[in-house]
Coordinates of C-alpha atoms and ligand atoms in Angstrom, one line a residue:
M1 CA -0.1 -0.1 0.1
T2 CA 1.1 3.5 -0.7
T3 CA 0.5 6.8 1.1
S4 CA -2.1 7.3 -1.8
D5 CA -3.6 3.9 -1.0
L6 CA -3.7 5.0 2.6
N7 CA -5.7 8.2 1.5
I8 CA -8.1 6.0 -0.1
V9 CA -8.5 4.0 3.0
A10 CA -9.1 7.3 4.6
S11 CA -11.9 8.5 2.6
N12 CA -13.5 4.8 2.5
E13 CA -13.1 3.7 5.9
T14 CA -12.5 6.3 8.5
S15 CA -13.5 10.2 8.7
A16 CA -10.9 12.2 6.9
C17 CA -10.7 15.0 9.5
V18 CA -9.7 12.4 12.1
L19 CA -7.0 11.2 9.7
A20 CA -5.8 15.0 8.5
H21 CA -5.0 15.4 12.3
G22 CA -1.0 15.4 12.4
V23 CA -0.2 12.9 9.7
E24 CA 1.3 15.3 7.8
S25 CA 4.3 15.9 10.3
G26 CA 7.0 13.8 11.4
L27 CA 6.1 10.8 13.4
R28 CA 8.3 11.7 16.0
E29 CA 6.7 14.8 16.7
E30 CA 3.5 13.1 16.2
V31 CA 4.0 10.6 18.8
K32 CA 5.5 13.1 21.3
N33 CA 2.6 15.5 21.1
A34 CA -0.1 12.6 20.7
P35 CA -3.0 13.1 23.2
A36 CA -2.0 11.5 26.6
A37 CA -5.4 9.6 26.5
R38 CA -4.5 7.5 23.5
S39 CA -4.9 3.8 24.2
S40 CA -3.7 0.9 23.0
R41 CA -6.9 -0.7 23.6
I42 CA -8.6 -0.7 20.2
S43 CA -12.1 -2.3 20.2
G44 CA -12.8 -4.5 17.2
F45 CA -9.2 -4.4 16.1
A46 CA -8.8 -8.2 15.4
Q47 CA -11.9 -7.9 13.1
M48 CA -10.8 -5.1 11.1
S49 CA -9.1 -5.5 7.8
V50 CA -5.4 -5.0 7.3
K51 CA -6.2 -1.7 5.8
A52 CA -8.4 -0.5 8.7
R53 CA -6.3 -1.8 11.3
L54 CA -3.5 0.5 10.0
T55 CA -5.9 3.4 9.4
A56 CA -6.9 3.1 13.1
L57 CA -3.2 3.7 14.1
V58 CA -2.8 6.6 12.0
E59 CA -6.0 7.8 13.2
R60 CA -4.9 7.5 17.1
G61 CA -1.5 9.0 16.1
F62 CA 0.6 5.6 16.6
L63 CA 1.9 5.7 13.1
S64 CA 2.3 8.6 10.4
R65 CA 0.8 7.7 6.8
D66 CA 4.1 7.2 5.4
A67 CA 5.1 4.8 8.1
A68 CA 1.6 2.9 7.9
G69 CA 2.3 2.8 4.0
A70 CA 5.6 1.8 4.2
L71 CA 4.7 -1.2 6.4
F72 CA 1.7 -2.6 4.3
S73 CA 3.9 -2.4 1.1
A74 CA 4.7 -5.9 -0.1
E75 CA 8.3 -4.4 -1.1
N76 CA 9.2 -2.7 2.1
L77 CA 12.8 -4.3 1.7
S78 CA 13.9 -3.6 -1.8
Q79 CA 16.0 -6.2 -3.5
D80 CA 18.6 -3.6 -3.5
L81 CA 18.6 -3.1 0.0
A82 CA 18.1 -6.9 1.0
D83 CA 21.5 -7.3 -1.6
T84 CA 23.3 -4.9 0.8
F85 CA 22.4 -6.7 3.9
I86 CA 23.6 -10.4 3.0
E87 CA 25.7 -12.1 0.7
N88 CA 24.4 -14.1 -2.2
C89 CA 20.9 -12.4 -1.8
I90 CA 18.2 -14.0 -4.2
G91 CA 15.2 -12.1 -2.5
A92 CA 13.8 -11.1 0.6
F93 CA 11.8 -13.5 3.0
A94 CA 8.6 -12.0 4.1
L95 CA 6.9 -12.8 7.8
P96 CA 3.3 -11.7 8.7
L97 CA 3.7 -8.4 11.0
G98 CA 1.2 -8.1 13.6
V99 CA 0.2 -5.5 16.5
A100 CA -0.1 -6.6 20.3
T101 CA -2.7 -4.4 21.9
N102 CA -3.6 -3.4 25.4
F103 CA 0.1 -2.9 26.3
L104 CA 0.4 -0.3 29.3
I105 CA 4.2 -0.2 30.1
D106 CA 5.4 2.4 33.0
G107 CA 2.2 4.4 32.7
R108 CA 2.6 4.6 28.7
E109 CA 0.3 3.1 26.1
Y110 CA 2.1 0.8 23.5
L111 CA 0.8 -1.0 20.4
I112 CA 3.6 -3.5 19.9
P113 CA 4.9 -4.7 16.5
M114 CA 5.5 -8.5 16.5
A115 CA 7.0 -10.2 13.1
V116 CA 6.2 -14.2 13.6
E117 CA 4.6 -16.8 11.4
E118 CA 2.9 -18.9 14.8
S119 CA -0.7 -18.1 14.9
S120 CA -2.1 -17.5 18.4
V121 CA 1.1 -15.4 19.3
V122 CA -0.1 -12.0 19.0
A123 CA -3.7 -12.9 20.5
A124 CA -1.8 -14.3 23.5
A125 CA 0.4 -10.9 24.0
S126 CA -2.3 -8.9 23.8
H127 CA -4.6 -11.1 26.0
G128 CA -1.8 -11.2 28.9
A129 CA -1.3 -7.5 28.3
K130 CA -5.1 -7.0 29.0
L131 CA -5.1 -9.1 32.2
A132 CA -2.2 -7.0 33.6
R133 CA -3.9 -3.9 33.1
S134 CA -6.2 -5.0 36.0
R135 CA -3.6 -3.2 38.3
G136 CA -1.5 -0.9 36.1
G137 CA 0.2 -2.9 33.5
F138 CA 3.8 -3.6 33.4
F139 CA 6.6 -2.0 35.3
T140 CA 10.1 -2.0 34.3
S141 CA 13.4 -1.5 35.9
P142 CA 15.6 0.3 33.8
T143 CA 18.9 -1.1 32.5
K144 CA 22.1 0.4 30.8
S145 CA 23.3 -0.9 27.3
I146 CA 26.5 -2.9 28.9
A147 CA 27.9 -5.3 26.4
T148 CA 31.1 -7.4 27.2
S149 CA 33.9 -8.6 25.1
Q150 CA 35.9 -11.5 26.3
I151 CA 39.7 -11.9 25.6
Q152 CA 40.8 -15.7 26.3
F153 CA 44.7 -16.0 27.1
T154 CA 46.9 -18.8 28.3
V155 CA 50.1 -18.7 30.5
Q156 CA 53.0 -21.4 31.2
S157 CA 51.4 -23.0 34.4
E158 CA 54.4 -21.6 36.3
D159 CA 53.2 -18.0 35.6
A160 CA 49.4 -18.4 36.7
A161 CA 49.9 -17.3 40.3
R162 CA 51.1 -13.9 39.1
V163 CA 48.6 -13.3 36.8
P164 CA 45.7 -11.7 39.3
G165 CA 48.6 -9.3 40.8
W166 CA 49.6 -8.3 37.0
F167 CA 46.0 -7.9 36.2
E168 CA 45.7 -5.3 39.0
S169 CA 48.8 -3.7 37.6
V170 CA 47.2 -3.1 34.3
R171 CA 43.6 -2.2 35.1
A172 CA 43.7 1.4 34.4
E173 CA 45.7 0.9 31.4
L174 CA 43.1 -1.6 29.8
I175 CA 40.4 1.0 30.6
D176 CA 42.0 3.6 28.7
R177 CA 43.0 1.3 25.8
A178 CA 39.2 0.1 25.3
N179 CA 38.1 3.8 25.4
A180 CA 41.0 5.0 22.8
C181 CA 39.0 2.4 20.4
H182 CA 35.9 4.5 20.3
P183 CA 36.5 8.1 21.5
R184 CA 32.8 9.3 20.1
L185 CA 31.3 6.7 22.4
L186 CA 32.9 8.4 25.3
S187 CA 31.3 12.0 24.0
R188 CA 27.8 10.3 23.6
G189 CA 28.2 9.3 27.6
G190 CA 29.1 5.8 27.2
G191 CA 32.2 3.8 27.3
T192 CA 34.1 1.1 29.2
V193 CA 32.7 0.8 32.7
G194 CA 34.9 -2.2 34.1
V195 CA 37.2 -4.9 33.4
E196 CA 37.6 -8.0 35.3
I197 CA 39.4 -11.4 35.0
R198 CA 37.9 -14.5 35.3
I199 CA 39.9 -17.9 35.9
L200 CA 38.9 -20.9 33.9
P201 CA 38.7 -24.5 35.4
K202 CA 41.9 -25.7 33.3
P203 CA 45.4 -24.7 34.5
G204 CA 46.7 -21.5 32.9
V205 CA 43.6 -20.5 31.1
F206 CA 42.4 -17.0 32.0
V207 CA 39.7 -14.5 30.4
I208 CA 39.2 -10.6 30.5
H209 CA 36.0 -9.0 30.6
V210 CA 35.5 -5.9 29.4
H211 CA 32.3 -4.0 30.2
V212 CA 31.5 -1.3 27.7
D213 CA 28.2 1.0 27.7
T214 CA 27.3 1.0 24.5
R215 CA 24.4 3.5 24.7
E216 CA 22.0 3.0 22.0
A217 CA 23.9 0.4 20.2
M218 CA 23.5 -3.3 21.1
G219 CA 27.2 -3.2 21.0
A220 CA 28.6 -6.3 19.4
N221 CA 30.8 -4.5 16.8
I222 CA 32.0 -2.0 19.6
V223 CA 33.3 -4.6 22.1
N224 CA 34.6 -6.8 19.3
T225 CA 36.8 -4.1 18.2
I226 CA 38.1 -3.6 21.9
A227 CA 38.6 -7.4 22.0
E228 CA 40.9 -7.4 19.2
D229 CA 42.7 -4.1 20.5
I230 CA 43.6 -5.7 23.5
G231 CA 44.4 -9.0 22.1
R232 CA 47.0 -7.5 20.1
W233 CA 48.4 -5.8 23.1
L234 CA 48.2 -8.4 25.6
P235 CA 51.5 -10.5 24.8
S236 CA 53.6 -7.3 25.4
S237 CA 52.2 -7.1 28.9
I238 CA 52.6 -10.5 29.9
P239 CA 54.0 -13.6 28.4
C240 CA 50.9 -15.4 26.8
R241 CA 49.3 -17.1 23.9
V242 CA 46.2 -15.1 22.9
G243 CA 42.9 -17.1 22.2
L244 CA 39.5 -15.7 21.2
K245 CA 38.7 -12.0 21.3
I246 CA 34.8 -11.7 20.8
L247 CA 31.8 -10.7 22.8
T248 CA 29.8 -12.8 24.9
N249 CA 25.8 -13.0 24.4
L250 CA 25.5 -13.8 28.0
T251 CA 24.9 -10.1 28.9
V252 CA 24.8 -10.5 32.8
H253 CA 24.9 -6.7 33.1
R254 CA 22.1 -6.1 31.1
I255 CA 19.5 -7.8 32.5
T256 CA 16.1 -6.3 32.0
R257 CA 13.4 -7.0 34.8
V258 CA 9.9 -6.3 34.6
R259 CA 7.0 -7.0 37.2
C260 CA 2.9 -6.9 36.6
E261 CA 0.3 -8.1 39.2
V262 CA -3.3 -9.4 38.2
D263 CA -6.3 -9.3 39.9
S264 CA -7.5 -12.7 40.7
K265 CA -11.0 -11.7 39.9
T266 CA -9.9 -11.1 36.0
L267 CA -8.5 -14.4 35.9
E268 CA -11.9 -16.4 36.4
I269 CA -12.0 -19.0 33.5
G270 CA -14.4 -21.8 32.7
G271 CA -14.9 -23.6 35.8
F272 CA -12.3 -21.7 38.0
T273 CA -12.5 -18.9 40.2
G274 CA -9.9 -16.3 40.1
A275 CA -8.3 -17.7 43.3
E276 CA -8.3 -21.2 41.6
A277 CA -6.8 -19.7 38.7
V278 CA -4.0 -18.0 40.8
D279 CA -3.3 -21.0 42.6
R280 CA -2.9 -23.2 39.2
I281 CA -0.6 -20.8 37.2
V282 CA 1.6 -20.5 40.4
E283 CA 1.7 -24.4 40.4
A284 CA 2.5 -24.5 36.6
W285 CA 5.3 -21.7 37.0
E286 CA 6.5 -24.4 40.0
F287 CA 6.5 -27.4 37.5
A288 CA 8.9 -25.2 35.4
E289 CA 11.0 -24.4 38.4
L290 CA 11.6 -28.1 39.2
D291 CA 11.7 -29.4 36.2
P292 CA 14.0 -28.6 32.9
Y293 CA 12.2 -30.2 30.7
R294 CA 9.3 -28.0 31.6
A295 CA 11.3 -25.2 31.8
A296 CA 12.4 -25.4 28.1
T297 CA 8.6 -25.0 27.0
H298 CA 8.2 -22.5 29.3
N299 CA 10.8 -20.1 28.2
K300 CA 9.8 -21.5 24.4
G301 CA 6.6 -19.5 25.3
I302 CA 8.4 -16.4 26.6
M303 CA 10.6 -16.3 23.8
N304 CA 7.5 -16.7 21.6
G305 CA 6.6 -12.9 22.8
I306 CA 10.4 -11.8 22.9
D307 CA 11.7 -12.9 19.5
P308 CA 9.1 -11.1 17.3
V309 CA 9.9 -7.8 18.7
V310 CA 13.4 -8.4 18.4
I311 CA 13.0 -9.3 14.6
A312 CA 10.5 -6.5 14.2
T313 CA 12.7 -4.0 15.3
G314 CA 15.6 -5.2 13.4
N315 CA 17.6 -6.9 16.0
D316 CA 19.6 -9.8 16.2
W317 CA 17.6 -12.1 17.7
R318 CA 19.7 -15.1 17.6
A319 CA 22.0 -13.1 20.1
V320 CA 18.7 -12.4 22.5
E321 CA 17.8 -16.3 22.2
A322 CA 21.4 -17.5 23.0
G323 CA 21.4 -14.7 26.0
A324 CA 18.2 -15.6 27.6
H325 CA 18.9 -19.5 27.4
A326 CA 22.2 -19.1 28.8
F327 CA 21.2 -17.0 31.6
A328 CA 18.2 -19.6 32.2
A329 CA 20.7 -22.3 32.9
M330 CA 23.2 -19.9 35.2
S331 CA 22.2 -21.6 38.5
G332 CA 23.8 -24.9 36.8
Q333 CA 20.1 -26.0 36.1
Y334 CA 17.8 -24.6 33.4
K335 CA 15.3 -22.9 35.1
P336 CA 12.2 -20.6 33.8
L337 CA 12.8 -16.8 33.2
T338 CA 9.8 -15.9 35.1
R339 CA 8.7 -16.3 38.2
W340 CA 4.9 -16.2 39.5
I341 CA 3.6 -16.0 43.2
K342 CA 0.4 -15.3 45.2
G343 CA 0.3 -11.5 46.4
E344 CA -1.0 -10.7 50.1
E345 CA -4.1 -9.7 48.4
G346 CA -4.6 -13.1 46.9
Q347 CA -3.6 -11.3 43.6
L348 CA -0.9 -12.8 40.9
V349 CA 2.4 -11.3 40.8
G350 CA 4.8 -12.0 38.0
E351 CA 8.3 -11.1 37.1
I352 CA 10.5 -11.6 34.4
A353 CA 14.3 -11.5 34.4
V354 CA 16.3 -11.7 30.8
P355 CA 19.2 -10.2 29.3
V356 CA 17.8 -8.4 26.1
A357 CA 20.7 -7.1 24.2
V358 CA 19.0 -4.7 21.4
G359 CA 19.8 -1.5 20.1
T360 CA 18.0 1.4 17.9
V361 CA 21.1 2.4 15.8
G362 CA 23.5 -0.1 13.9
G363 CA 22.7 -3.4 12.3
V364 CA 19.7 -2.8 9.9
T365 CA 17.5 -0.5 12.1
R366 CA 18.5 2.6 10.2
L367 CA 18.0 0.7 6.7
H368 CA 15.2 -1.2 7.0
P369 CA 12.0 0.9 6.0
A370 CA 9.8 -1.6 7.9
V371 CA 12.2 -1.1 11.0
Q372 CA 11.8 2.5 10.9
S373 CA 8.0 2.1 10.7
T374 CA 8.1 -0.4 13.9
L375 CA 10.2 2.0 15.8
S376 CA 8.1 5.0 14.9
L377 CA 5.0 2.8 16.2
L378 CA 6.9 2.3 19.5
G379 CA 7.7 6.1 19.4
H380 CA 11.4 5.9 18.9
P381 CA 12.2 4.5 22.3
E382 CA 16.2 4.5 23.6
A383 CA 17.6 0.9 23.7
G384 CA 17.1 0.6 27.4
V385 CA 13.4 1.2 27.3
L386 CA 12.8 -0.9 24.2
S387 CA 14.4 -3.7 26.3
G388 CA 12.0 -3.4 29.0
L389 CA 9.0 -3.3 26.0
I390 CA 10.4 -6.6 24.9
A391 CA 10.7 -8.2 28.2
S392 CA 7.0 -7.1 29.0
V393 CA 6.1 -9.0 26.1
G394 CA 7.6 -12.0 27.1
L395 CA 6.0 -11.9 30.6
A396 CA 2.7 -11.1 29.0
Q397 CA 3.2 -14.1 26.7
N398 CA 4.0 -16.4 29.6
L399 CA 1.0 -15.2 31.7
S400 CA -1.6 -16.0 28.8
A401 CA 0.0 -19.4 27.9
L402 CA 0.3 -20.2 31.9
R403 CA -3.7 -19.2 32.3
A404 CA -4.9 -21.3 29.2
L405 CA -2.6 -24.4 30.2
A406 CA -3.2 -24.3 33.8
C407 CA -7.1 -23.5 33.4
E408 CA -8.5 -25.0 29.9
G409 CA -5.6 -26.3 27.9
I410 CA -4.5 -24.4 24.9
Q411 CA -5.5 -26.5 22.0
R412 CA -9.0 -24.9 21.7
G413 CA -8.2 -21.5 21.1
H414 CA -5.1 -22.5 19.3
M415 CA -6.9 -24.9 16.9
A416 CA -9.3 -22.0 16.1
L417 CA -6.7 -19.8 14.9
H418 CA -4.9 -22.4 13.4
E419 CA -8.1 -23.3 11.5
K420 CA -7.4 -20.3 9.5
N421 CA -4.2 -21.0 8.0
I422 CA -5.5 -24.9 7.3
E423 CA -8.6 -23.2 5.4
M424 CA -5.7 -21.0 3.4
L425 CA -3.9 -24.6 2.8
R426 CA -7.4 -25.7 1.7
R427 CA -7.8 -23.0 -0.7
Y428 CA -4.8 -23.2 -2.1
D429 CA -4.3 -26.7 -2.3
H430 CA -5.4 -26.9 -5.9
M431 CA -2.5 -24.5 -7.2
P432 CA 0.4 -26.3 -8.4
S433 CA 3.5 -25.5 -6.5
L434 CA 6.4 -23.5 -7.9
T435 CA 8.7 -26.5 -7.7
A436 CA 6.3 -28.7 -9.2
V437 CA 6.1 -25.8 -12.3
A438 CA 9.5 -25.2 -12.2
R439 CA 9.7 -29.2 -12.7
G440 CA 7.2 -29.4 -15.4
T441 CA 5.3 -31.7 -13.2
D442 CA 2.5 -29.7 -11.5
S443 CA -0.1 -31.8 -10.4
A444 CA -2.8 -29.8 -11.5
K445 CA -1.9 -31.1 -15.2
E446 CA -2.2 -34.5 -14.0
P447 CA -5.2 -36.8 -14.5
Ligands
MEV501 C1 3.7 -22.7 22.0 O1 4.3 -22.2 21.0 C2 4.1 -22.4 23.5 C3 3.7 -22.8 24.8 O2 4.0 -24.1 24.9 C4 4.3 -22.7 26.2 C5 4.2 -23.0 27.5 O3 3.9 -24.3 27.2 O4 4.3 -22.5 28.4 C6 2.1 -22.8 24.6

């Protein structure tokens, strides 16, 4: 859909005077100036056509008309652009982009972009967010964007005892060296915030960690440059063999924490009272706490919420996945990333703690037109805020899944949505597959 298509939508499906409000100005302005009362609860959103949904977002000041047009356009990633992103490019691979509604995070209304192929994920996130609104939505703890590089090195076993003393003597020099790699980062208020040494469980093997505040960047390139610089210098300071010089995706100084509460009455479902539902959800969480087999599925459900937002905002979801699962296993047993307990007033209380290493600059964020629109939809958050939004979706997703699983099972709701996909398959079943056409064996031609 182009901007002019959206005009047609405007005249056909909404009142033109509402659309005219603010859509010509830049979206940043629009979002900042949006009326405080704008709500992420949009009645009938799920039943609207795709065009009508986009129009609803424009009407409410969540998206500019141009940003909405860019999202709808089938070619929002041109071949030229795709070809600059990766090697051997042969096209672009599209995913559905949905919007999760009902999110109230730190007192602000959010519509959350989610790029995902699995049915019921967006609906579940919206449902979890609606439940959490009963007690003010989600509350995040701010995190800095601290990325960490690792420099592995090995010394002769007779030198191992002197490594900790040597490290203290070069601590300040290491910080200066790291900062000298990125002077502009310092001027933006970022830079190296600490260095540490870890002794690995093999004689003579050590690793230096350099922790860097990377501000708006996810930080992989920043800390990898630092790691390589320190790796080159290291043998001149202590006799050693330098090994790998690379970031760690286990970003323990970037843990994002979010909390929400749900009134027990809101959780009433099927034959269960709200109080019973709270007990059953807590029990379902305990299952994951006790059993890594269940924890894996529990956390997969959380990543159902996290990954689609990471993807939609142009971030590296493999890095976030690796960090989340490594963090879940840090105690020595793989654990759930959330915790659910019964509060003093009988309410359900949930928390998530998960590393979410994302940025709002770098990578494809500034280049991908759809990412520009999704960041607009979120009001161009800073990286720390974005990580809180993403973790909130993980918590909402988990709440929705646990309530369904503990109280009614998920197949009824899941299958209703899945049925839409099956219906599509039936509709397109008679069409020859591209492979068959290419081979000249398409079944439509066969008797
Ligand atoms: C399905 O994609 C995710 C769930 O299995 C998560 C869970 O079991 O908590 C429903």
